[in-house]
Amino acid sequence: MRLAASMSRLGTESAFEVLARARALEAQGRKIVHLEIGEPDFDTPANIRDAAVKALAEGWTHYVPSPGLPELRRVIADIWGRERGIPCDWENVIVTPGGKPIMFYTMLALLEPGDEVLLPNPAYPIYESVVNFLGARPVALPLLDRNDFDLDLKDLQSKITSRTRLMILNSPQNPTGGVLSLENLEAIAALARKHDFMVLADEIYGRILYEGRHVSIASLPGMAERTIVLDGFSKTYAMTGWRLGFGIMDKELAQHVGRLQTNVVSCTAAFTQRAGIEALTGPQDGPKAMVEEFRRRRDVIVDGLNAIPGISCVRPRGAFYVFPNITKTGFTSRELERRLMDEAGVACLTGTAFGEYGEGHVRFSYANSLANLQLALESIRSFLAKATK
Ligand code: PLP
């Protein structure tokens, strides 16, 4: 098969590969605790499921406008305007099948080959994959545990050039659970205005926050027109399989992104968009209870990991991941990923799945029951006690 050269530059998400390996071991009768996949283990709240069933019965089974149902776009603009302080109306909002397409669509619309994109490292691997695919150049901004996984502003400033076109932010962050400080967001906004670059702010975990209030960089002065906010329903409402997300952006860019969507999928499924309206306007006790449960689990896994010799773990302030430092165990991140799966029955991801600065770490998702987390902690503790003797 003769493929386009760009295909050799397209990356992937190794979480799905690790999941496949874990399933193969399970098929042989092994018990594996799944801490590799980034999705809530809760069911989508009943009121949202009921709204989708009702929408199907009402005939929401046809094509709808490419940028999304106007009713849903209005609800999103209203809530994100009011609660996040982002100046926007419905024409700024594009509804997509999951938040992920916003990465591809907006980078396709903005980047030329050779453009530079500042992006956190470690980070969600799809950012770098898309940047490389388009022939643009990723410029890594290391996120280190000694900085509480926040950005180093001096490092950022030194990496801005005349080719810098876009900066990608993610807060709360996957894989570290870190949250960018308000001071850093303000400093980034000032740099974006001064050097005229755009910001893709991935705020998919914005409502899974354990302290303080989520601040969107798009709410800072002069930033709405140069920020693309990526958000969605997957994490907040446990709706990963529904494929429902959105972007909030400048209206002109929104029209081009809408046209890209016409070319790719025509539109997002109509009945899921109706359910999205219910998710945002119906009772919010389901998502709130989920965050409280995640907080309990976070504390159990952080305290449990810190009690294991060789592991030290920062207490994350958002999302549902921990990113402990494992250098003192003597294993590389990849070795530990493999051996924890094979010898301790715990599936996790090597920190390097998120970029080179993830070395020395592994990522555990704590979207699993307290009982399974306790089991995983005990298995990791006894594996390391034997393996590092
Ligand atoms: N952004 C980040 C940081 C993520 O971790 C994920 C999913 O894991 C996504 C975006 C994609 O979410 P969606 O299911 O809405 O496409």
Short mmCIF file of C-alpha atoms and ligand atoms in Angstrom, two decimals:
data_model
loop_
_atom_site.label_atom_id
_atom_site.label_comp_id
_atom_site.label_asym_id
_atom_site.label_seq_id
_atom_site.Cartn_x
_atom_site.Cartn_y
_atom_site.Cartn_z
CA MET A 1 0.00 0.00 0.00
CA ARG A 2 1.42 3.36 -1.03
CA LEU A 3 0.32 5.84 1.65
CA ALA A 4 0.59 9.60 1.81
CA ALA A 5 3.81 10.66 3.59
CA SER A 6 1.75 12.56 6.16
CA MET A 7 0.41 9.23 7.50
CA SER A 8 3.87 8.41 8.86
CA ARG A 9 3.59 11.52 11.04
CA LEU A 10 0.17 10.73 12.50
CA GLY A 11 0.41 9.38 16.06
CA THR A 12 -2.16 7.61 18.24
CA GLU A 13 -3.35 7.11 21.81
CA SER A 14 -1.58 4.19 23.45
CA ALA A 15 -4.34 3.85 26.08
CA PHE A 16 -6.30 1.84 23.53
CA GLU A 17 -3.31 -0.48 22.88
CA VAL A 18 -2.78 -1.09 26.60
CA LEU A 19 -6.49 -1.80 26.96
CA ALA A 20 -6.24 -4.41 24.18
CA ARG A 21 -3.27 -6.09 25.94
CA ALA A 22 -5.16 -6.10 29.25
CA ARG A 23 -8.19 -7.69 27.55
CA ALA A 24 -5.94 -10.39 26.02
CA LEU A 25 -4.61 -11.26 29.51
CA GLU A 26 -8.16 -11.32 30.88
CA ALA A 27 -9.13 -13.74 28.11
CA GLN A 28 -6.44 -16.08 29.54
CA GLY A 29 -8.14 -15.88 32.94
CA ARG A 30 -5.96 -13.16 34.56
CA LYS A 31 -7.55 -10.48 36.76
CA ILE A 32 -6.54 -6.95 35.70
CA VAL A 33 -7.49 -3.70 37.46
CA HIS A 34 -8.07 -1.13 34.73
CA LEU A 35 -6.42 2.18 35.58
CA GLU A 36 -5.36 2.97 32.01
CA ILE A 37 -8.47 4.38 30.35
CA GLY A 38 -9.63 7.96 30.82
CA GLU A 39 -13.34 7.63 31.14
CA PRO A 40 -15.74 7.93 34.08
CA ASP A 41 -16.93 4.52 35.29
CA PHE A 42 -20.40 5.96 36.10
CA ASP A 43 -23.50 5.59 33.93
CA THR A 44 -24.81 8.62 32.05
CA PRO A 45 -27.47 10.17 34.37
CA ALA A 46 -31.00 8.81 33.74
CA ASN A 47 -32.55 12.17 32.79
CA ILE A 48 -30.05 12.47 29.89
CA ARG A 49 -30.64 8.90 28.68
CA ASP A 50 -34.42 9.49 28.86
CA ALA A 51 -34.06 12.70 26.83
CA ALA A 52 -32.26 10.77 24.07
CA VAL A 53 -34.96 8.08 23.99
CA LYS A 54 -37.65 10.77 23.82
CA ALA A 55 -35.77 12.53 21.01
CA LEU A 56 -35.60 9.28 19.02
CA ALA A 57 -39.34 8.74 19.50
CA GLU A 58 -39.99 12.33 18.37
CA GLY A 59 -38.07 11.76 15.14
CA TRP A 60 -34.74 13.49 15.80
CA THR A 61 -33.19 10.96 13.43
CA HIS A 62 -32.30 13.10 10.42
CA TYR A 63 -29.52 15.44 9.30
CA VAL A 64 -29.35 18.71 11.19
CA PRO A 65 -27.25 21.83 10.47
CA SER A 66 -23.48 21.15 10.33
CA PRO A 67 -22.50 23.60 13.10
CA GLY A 68 -25.04 22.04 15.50
CA LEU A 69 -28.65 22.52 16.61
CA PRO A 70 -29.25 26.24 17.17
CA GLU A 71 -31.09 25.41 20.47
CA LEU A 72 -28.05 23.58 21.85
CA ARG A 73 -25.62 26.24 20.58
CA ARG A 74 -27.74 28.89 22.38
CA VAL A 75 -27.75 26.92 25.66
CA ILE A 76 -23.95 26.47 25.49
CA ALA A 77 -23.34 30.16 24.66
CA ASP A 78 -25.64 31.21 27.50
CA ILE A 79 -24.01 28.99 30.15
CA TRP A 80 -20.40 29.52 29.08
CA GLY A 81 -21.06 33.24 28.81
CA ARG A 82 -22.68 33.47 32.25
CA GLU A 83 -20.61 30.98 34.27
CA ARG A 84 -17.23 31.28 32.56
CA GLY A 85 -17.45 34.94 31.55
CA ILE A 86 -16.66 34.15 27.88
CA PRO A 87 -18.18 36.82 25.64
CA CYS A 88 -20.02 34.70 23.04
CA ASP A 89 -23.33 33.98 21.36
CA TRP A 90 -24.65 30.93 19.54
CA GLU A 91 -22.72 31.67 16.34
CA ASN A 92 -19.45 31.26 18.23
CA VAL A 93 -20.33 27.66 19.11
CA ILE A 94 -19.73 24.58 16.91
CA VAL A 95 -21.09 21.24 18.13
CA THR A 96 -18.98 18.20 17.21
CA PRO A 97 -18.98 14.42 17.77
CA GLY A 98 -16.87 14.65 20.97
CA GLY A 99 -14.51 17.46 21.86
CA LYS A 100 -11.65 15.78 20.00
CA PRO A 101 -12.60 16.88 16.45
CA ILE A 102 -12.15 20.49 17.56
CA MET A 103 -8.39 19.78 17.74
CA PHE A 104 -8.24 18.54 14.16
CA TYR A 105 -10.67 21.06 12.69
CA THR A 106 -9.12 24.16 14.23
CA MET A 107 -5.53 23.13 13.51
CA LEU A 108 -6.50 22.28 9.91
CA ALA A 109 -8.05 25.71 9.64
CA LEU A 110 -5.13 27.61 11.19
CA LEU A 111 -1.79 25.90 10.59
CA GLU A 112 0.57 26.08 7.63
CA PRO A 113 3.53 23.69 7.27
CA GLY A 114 6.44 25.09 9.29
CA ASP A 115 4.25 26.99 11.77
CA GLU A 116 5.26 26.45 15.38
CA VAL A 117 2.84 25.26 18.03
CA LEU A 118 3.68 25.60 21.72
CA LEU A 119 2.28 22.67 23.65
CA PRO A 120 2.59 21.21 27.12
CA ASN A 121 4.65 18.04 27.52
CA PRO A 122 3.49 15.64 28.94
CA ALA A 123 0.05 16.16 27.40
CA TYR A 124 -2.80 14.47 25.59
CA PRO A 125 -0.95 12.80 22.69
CA ILE A 126 -3.40 13.83 19.97
CA TYR A 127 -2.21 17.47 20.06
CA GLU A 128 1.28 16.56 18.91
CA SER A 129 -0.04 13.96 16.49
CA VAL A 130 -2.17 16.53 14.65
CA VAL A 131 0.56 19.19 14.66
CA ASN A 132 3.02 16.72 13.10
CA PHE A 133 0.45 15.41 10.64
CA LEU A 134 -0.09 18.91 9.29
CA GLY A 135 3.66 19.50 8.85
CA ALA A 136 3.74 22.11 11.61
CA ARG A 137 6.36 21.96 14.38
CA PRO A 138 5.54 21.06 18.01
CA VAL A 139 7.54 23.05 20.56
CA ALA A 140 7.48 21.33 23.96
CA LEU A 141 6.77 23.23 27.19
CA PRO A 142 7.81 20.85 30.01
CA LEU A 143 5.37 20.37 32.89
CA LEU A 144 7.34 19.19 35.90
CA ASP A 145 6.17 17.87 39.26
CA ARG A 146 8.53 20.23 41.08
CA ASN A 147 6.49 23.12 39.54
CA ASP A 148 3.21 21.48 40.56
CA PHE A 149 2.80 20.66 36.82
CA ASP A 150 2.31 24.33 35.97
CA LEU A 151 4.08 26.07 33.05
CA ASP A 152 7.48 27.72 33.45
CA LEU A 153 6.92 31.23 32.07
CA LYS A 154 10.60 31.94 31.40
CA ASP A 155 10.84 28.75 29.37
CA LEU A 156 7.67 29.70 27.49
CA GLN A 157 8.95 33.20 26.67
CA SER A 158 12.24 31.82 25.37
CA LYS A 159 10.41 29.55 22.93
CA ILE A 160 8.20 32.16 21.22
CA THR A 161 9.41 33.00 17.69
CA SER A 162 8.02 34.79 14.64
CA ARG A 163 6.66 31.38 13.49
CA THR A 164 4.63 30.79 16.68
CA ARG A 165 1.04 30.48 15.49
CA LEU A 166 -0.73 28.61 18.26
CA MET A 167 -0.36 27.62 21.89
CA ILE A 168 -2.25 24.66 23.32
CA LEU A 169 -3.33 24.71 26.96
CA ASN A 170 -5.10 22.03 28.95
CA SER A 171 -6.36 22.75 32.43
CA PRO A 172 -7.23 20.75 34.49
CA GLN A 173 -4.66 18.61 32.79
CA ASN A 174 -4.44 15.11 31.42
CA PRO A 175 -2.19 13.27 32.43
CA THR A 176 -1.02 15.22 35.50
CA GLY A 177 -4.25 16.48 37.09
CA GLY A 178 -2.49 19.86 37.35
CA VAL A 179 -4.29 23.20 37.09
CA LEU A 180 -2.72 26.32 35.56
CA SER A 181 -2.59 29.26 37.98
CA LEU A 182 -4.49 32.47 37.27
CA GLU A 183 -1.20 34.40 37.21
CA ASN A 184 0.14 32.10 34.50
CA LEU A 185 -3.07 32.35 32.47
CA GLU A 186 -2.83 36.14 32.63
CA ALA A 187 0.82 36.06 31.59
CA ILE A 188 0.05 33.69 28.68
CA ALA A 189 -2.80 35.98 27.58
CA ALA A 190 -0.42 38.98 27.58
CA LEU A 191 2.12 37.02 25.48
CA ALA A 192 -0.58 35.87 23.03
CA ARG A 193 -1.70 39.47 22.52
CA LYS A 194 1.85 40.78 22.22
CA HIS A 195 3.12 38.11 19.82
CA ASP A 196 -0.20 37.63 18.04
CA PHE A 197 -0.71 33.89 18.43
CA MET A 198 -3.90 31.91 18.96
CA VAL A 199 -4.68 29.69 21.97
CA LEU A 200 -6.44 26.33 21.90
CA ALA A 201 -7.72 25.92 25.47
CA ASP A 202 -8.76 22.33 26.16
CA GLU A 203 -11.14 22.71 29.11
CA ILE A 204 -12.76 19.27 28.89
CA TYR A 205 -12.03 18.68 32.63
CA GLY A 206 -13.13 22.22 33.62
CA ARG A 207 -15.95 20.94 35.81
CA ILE A 208 -13.89 18.20 37.45
CA LEU A 209 -12.10 20.51 39.83
CA TYR A 210 -11.48 19.89 43.57
CA GLU A 211 -10.65 23.39 44.73
CA GLY A 212 -11.20 26.94 43.50
CA ARG A 213 -13.09 28.05 40.41
CA HIS A 214 -12.23 27.19 36.83
CA VAL A 215 -10.97 30.23 34.91
CA SER A 216 -11.06 30.15 31.11
CA ILE A 217 -8.31 32.09 29.35
CA ALA A 218 -11.04 33.15 26.88
CA SER A 219 -12.60 35.28 29.65
CA LEU A 220 -9.47 37.43 30.01
CA PRO A 221 -9.36 40.83 28.21
CA GLY A 222 -8.88 40.60 24.45
CA MET A 223 -8.70 36.79 24.52
CA ALA A 224 -12.15 35.65 23.30
CA GLU A 225 -11.24 36.40 19.67
CA ARG A 226 -7.92 34.59 19.83
CA THR A 227 -8.99 31.56 21.88
CA ILE A 228 -10.67 28.35 20.84
CA VAL A 229 -12.28 26.72 23.88
CA LEU A 230 -12.63 22.94 23.56
CA ASP A 231 -15.20 21.37 25.86
CA GLY A 232 -17.77 18.60 25.88
CA PHE A 233 -19.99 16.14 27.65
CA SER A 234 -17.77 13.01 27.79
CA LYS A 235 -16.16 13.59 31.17
CA THR A 236 -18.61 15.84 33.06
CA TYR A 237 -21.70 13.77 32.27
CA ALA A 238 -20.07 10.34 31.76
CA MET A 239 -21.02 10.42 28.06
CA THR A 240 -17.82 9.21 26.36
CA GLY A 241 -19.63 6.84 24.00
CA TRP A 242 -22.23 9.38 22.93
CA ARG A 243 -19.64 11.48 21.08
CA LEU A 244 -20.79 14.98 21.97
CA GLY A 245 -18.57 18.01 22.41
CA PHE A 246 -18.10 21.54 21.14
CA GLY A 247 -15.79 24.46 20.52
CA ILE A 248 -16.29 28.15 21.23
CA MET A 249 -14.34 30.42 18.88
CA ASP A 250 -14.28 33.57 16.78
CA LYS A 251 -17.33 33.66 14.44
CA GLU A 252 -15.31 33.76 11.22
CA LEU A 253 -13.23 30.77 12.32
CA ALA A 254 -16.47 29.04 13.39
CA GLN A 255 -17.81 29.27 9.84
CA HIS A 256 -14.71 27.58 8.45
CA VAL A 257 -14.80 24.91 11.15
CA GLY A 258 -18.48 24.33 10.30
CA ARG A 259 -17.46 23.84 6.64
CA LEU A 260 -14.78 21.33 7.67
CA GLN A 261 -17.45 19.47 9.61
CA THR A 262 -19.72 19.46 6.51
CA ASN A 263 -16.87 17.82 4.62
CA VAL A 264 -16.13 15.20 7.29
CA VAL A 265 -19.29 14.07 9.11
CA SER A 266 -22.04 16.44 7.83
CA CYS A 267 -23.32 16.95 11.39
CA THR A 268 -23.32 15.61 14.94
CA ALA A 269 -26.13 13.08 15.65
CA ALA A 270 -29.40 14.93 16.23
CA PHE A 271 -30.80 12.94 19.18
CA THR A 272 -27.54 13.15 21.13
CA GLN A 273 -27.65 16.93 20.75
CA ARG A 274 -31.18 16.93 22.18
CA ALA A 275 -29.87 14.91 25.12
CA GLY A 276 -27.06 17.47 25.44
CA ILE A 277 -29.66 20.21 26.04
CA GLU A 278 -31.10 18.14 28.89
CA ALA A 279 -27.61 17.50 30.28
CA LEU A 280 -26.88 21.22 30.52
CA THR A 281 -30.31 22.48 31.59
CA GLY A 282 -31.54 19.55 33.75
CA PRO A 283 -30.55 18.70 37.35
CA GLN A 284 -26.80 18.85 38.02
CA ASP A 285 -26.70 16.60 41.10
CA GLY A 286 -25.35 13.60 39.10
CA PRO A 287 -22.16 15.35 37.92
CA LYS A 288 -21.69 16.98 41.35
CA ALA A 289 -21.89 13.61 43.12
CA MET A 290 -19.42 12.20 40.60
CA VAL A 291 -16.85 14.90 41.42
CA GLU A 292 -17.24 14.21 45.15
CA GLU A 293 -16.67 10.50 44.55
CA PHE A 294 -13.59 11.29 42.42
CA ARG A 295 -12.27 13.44 45.27
CA ARG A 296 -12.55 10.52 47.72
CA ARG A 297 -10.77 8.24 45.28
CA ARG A 298 -8.08 10.80 44.59
CA ASP A 299 -7.25 11.00 48.28
CA VAL A 300 -7.14 7.21 48.63
CA ILE A 301 -4.85 6.71 45.63
CA VAL A 302 -2.54 9.65 46.43
CA ASP A 303 -2.13 8.64 50.07
CA GLY A 304 -1.75 4.98 49.07
CA LEU A 305 0.92 5.70 46.45
CA ASN A 306 2.86 8.00 48.75
CA ALA A 307 2.98 5.20 51.34
CA ILE A 308 4.80 2.92 48.83
CA PRO A 309 8.62 3.17 49.00
CA GLY A 310 10.05 4.63 45.76
CA ILE A 311 6.87 6.44 44.69
CA SER A 312 5.96 10.06 45.28
CA CYS A 313 2.73 11.58 44.07
CA VAL A 314 1.54 15.19 43.84
CA ARG A 315 -2.12 15.63 44.91
CA PRO A 316 -3.92 16.66 41.68
CA ARG A 317 -6.38 19.53 41.77
CA GLY A 318 -8.56 18.40 38.86
CA ALA A 319 -9.45 15.66 36.31
CA PHE A 320 -9.26 11.99 37.45
CA TYR A 321 -5.61 11.08 36.94
CA VAL A 322 -2.53 10.84 39.12
CA PHE A 323 0.95 11.09 37.66
CA PRO A 324 3.33 9.79 40.33
CA ASN A 325 7.10 10.06 40.11
CA ILE A 326 8.55 6.53 39.96
CA THR A 327 12.25 7.26 39.33
CA LYS A 328 13.27 5.92 42.76
CA THR A 329 11.83 2.48 41.94
CA GLY A 330 14.74 2.03 39.50
CA PHE A 331 12.41 1.19 36.61
CA THR A 332 11.91 3.24 33.46
CA SER A 333 8.32 4.30 32.91
CA ARG A 334 7.78 1.84 30.07
CA GLU A 335 9.27 -1.07 32.04
CA LEU A 336 7.02 -0.29 34.97
CA GLU A 337 3.93 -0.06 32.73
CA ARG A 338 4.70 -3.53 31.35
CA ARG A 339 5.66 -5.22 34.60
CA LEU A 340 2.73 -3.80 36.57
CA MET A 341 0.41 -5.28 33.98
CA ASP A 342 2.17 -8.65 33.70
CA GLU A 343 3.18 -9.20 37.33
CA ALA A 344 0.80 -7.09 39.44
CA GLY A 345 -2.34 -7.20 37.26
CA VAL A 346 -2.58 -3.40 37.17
CA ALA A 347 -3.02 -1.61 33.83
CA CYS A 348 -1.57 1.90 33.68
CA LEU A 349 0.17 4.08 31.09
CA THR A 350 3.84 4.98 30.82
CA GLY A 351 4.37 8.73 31.26
CA THR A 352 6.16 8.76 27.91
CA ALA A 353 2.84 8.01 26.18
CA PHE A 354 2.25 11.73 26.80
CA GLY A 355 5.64 12.99 25.62
CA GLU A 356 9.33 12.73 26.49
CA TYR A 357 8.97 14.81 29.68
CA GLY A 358 6.66 12.11 31.03
CA GLU A 359 9.69 9.86 31.65
CA GLY A 360 9.99 9.01 35.34
CA HIS A 361 6.21 8.87 35.73
CA VAL A 362 3.26 6.60 35.07
CA ARG A 363 -0.38 7.65 34.79
CA PHE A 364 -3.15 5.97 36.75
CA SER A 365 -6.76 6.89 36.04
CA TYR A 366 -8.77 6.65 39.27
CA ALA A 367 -12.07 6.32 37.44
CA ASN A 368 -12.52 2.95 39.13
CA SER A 369 -14.15 1.75 42.36
CA LEU A 370 -12.51 2.33 45.76
CA ALA A 371 -12.29 -1.45 46.21
CA ASN A 372 -10.38 -1.83 42.92
CA LEU A 373 -8.10 1.10 43.79
CA GLN A 374 -7.25 -0.55 47.14
CA LEU A 375 -6.57 -3.83 45.36
CA ALA A 376 -4.32 -2.09 42.81
CA LEU A 377 -2.38 -0.26 45.55
CA GLU A 378 -1.78 -3.50 47.44
CA SER A 379 -0.65 -5.28 44.25
CA ILE A 380 1.75 -2.44 43.30
CA ARG A 381 3.17 -2.37 46.85
CA SER A 382 3.86 -6.09 46.95
CA PHE A 383 5.22 -6.18 43.36
CA LEU A 384 7.71 -3.38 44.13
CA ALA A 385 8.69 -4.93 47.47
CA LYS A 386 9.71 -8.12 45.61
CA ALA A 387 11.08 -6.58 42.41
CA THR A 388 13.32 -3.96 44.03
CA LYS A 389 14.83 -6.24 46.70
N1 PLP B 1 -9.01 16.46 25.72
C1 PLP B 1 -8.42 15.75 26.68
C2 PLP B 1 -7.35 16.37 27.50
C3 PLP B 1 -8.81 14.42 26.92
O1 PLP B 1 -8.21 13.72 27.92
C4 PLP B 1 -9.81 13.85 26.10
C5 PLP B 1 -10.21 12.44 26.26
O2 PLP B 1 -9.58 11.64 26.91
C6 PLP B 1 -10.39 14.63 25.10
C7 PLP B 1 -9.98 15.94 24.95
C8 PLP B 1 -11.43 14.08 24.16
O3 PLP B 1 -12.67 14.00 24.70
P1 PLP B 1 -13.98 13.65 23.83
O4 PLP B 1 -14.46 12.33 24.33
O5 PLP B 1 -14.94 14.76 24.13
O6 PLP B 1 -13.62 13.64 22.39
#
